[in-house]
Amino acid sequence: MESKAPVVITTKQARKQINHFGRSLLIYILVFMGVRYGSHALFSRFPELLFGFDEEFASLLLLGAGLLFVTLIPFSISAAFLHLDIRDYLRNPRLRFDRVLALICIGICIYLAVTSLCTLFYFFFHTESMIYSFLGDFSTRENLIKNLVYLVLFCFIKPICDEYIFRGIIQRQLGHYGRYFGVLGAAMLYAIAQPSLVDAIPAFVLGWFLSLITLRYHSIRPAIWVHIAVETVLFALEVIPGNYLWVITIVIVLMYVIAGLFVFQKRVDTYMIRYGATEWKLWRILLTSFSILLCIVLFVINVVLTLKI
């Protein structure tokens, strides 16, 4: 049986490959920036585009359409250009229920712990976050629909699209240069795609964990399950009335207990970052690729725009 020999490429070829998905990543970031900072001006100038909806709801629909467009067009083109067969990464790893539960609990606990630490940035940097006024308000039919659309978009559509993009395409491509470089590189790019520093740090840690899961099981399905669970818990924290927060508190405590038991018993095995992850030559190629440099510039702009001066 013949073994496939490693394909040797030049630095120029590597940058060309990186720039191909990097241009799609630029569009991804610009879509979120455009909706966040430009939707108000757009709807103020062209109110007919609201089609009878209020501005917040129209912005949600616009964001969902933009996210699906970026995933299905630019990134699918990038995957085809890079010869990445995403169907291979969509296979079912057939994990036992206890293994899936462990991954979900660990992912949620990691994200909540890091997010709690990052709230300190609100005191030092006065970071402004995007808030939807209808969240948790189910008093009217319109607000009920808005909350439902928000749930579908941020707890299902966005996690699936993000895993397809960052683990299915970006991690897999970077993994061709070094498997563990792909893990760390995908986590870093997922972080700089966030709208603020407060969002970027938890996203990096969660992205690292999701990338390790993807590497371990050679599938983005477990990462999708964990990502959906994390976003659903965050949604619950946003919408549950204050007098019922004790319920979600008990659930989170149970998750920490379950996560601790599985980690203590070593029943969850994910590869840690090893050789190649800190290879300077690979990072130099990635960070000096033109599209990635532009993504970093946009991230810095996002950080500056979210600071309350």
PDB file of C-alpha atoms in Angstrom, residues 134-138 147 150 234-242:
ATOM      1  CA  PHE A 134     -36.256  42.713  23.802  1.00  0.00           C
ATOM      2  CA  LEU A 135     -34.172  39.919  25.370  1.00  0.00           C
ATOM      3  CA  GLY A 136     -36.112  38.282  28.176  1.00  0.00           C
ATOM      4  CA  ASP A 137     -39.256  40.294  27.450  1.00  0.00           C
ATOM      5  CA  PHE A 138     -42.048  37.903  26.459  1.00  0.00           C
ATOM      6  CA  ASN A 147     -36.561  36.231  21.248  1.00  0.00           C
ATOM      7  CA  TYR A 150     -32.497  35.508  18.437  1.00  0.00           C
ATOM      8  CA  LEU A 234     -25.740  32.144  27.721  1.00  0.00           C
ATOM      9  CA  PHE A 235     -29.179  32.779  26.208  1.00  0.00           C
ATOM     10  CA  ALA A 236     -30.829  31.289  29.297  1.00  0.00           C
ATOM     11  CA  LEU A 237     -28.794  33.582  31.536  1.00  0.00           C
ATOM     12  CA  GLU A 238     -30.009  36.542  29.482  1.00  0.00           C
ATOM     13  CA  VAL A 239     -33.717  35.738  29.423  1.00  0.00           C
ATOM     14  CA  ILE A 240     -34.525  33.931  32.680  1.00  0.00           C
ATOM     15  CA  PRO A 241     -36.220  36.304  35.152  1.00  0.00           C
ATOM     16  CA  GLY A 242     -34.215  37.250  38.229  1.00  0.00           C
TER      17      GLY A 242
END
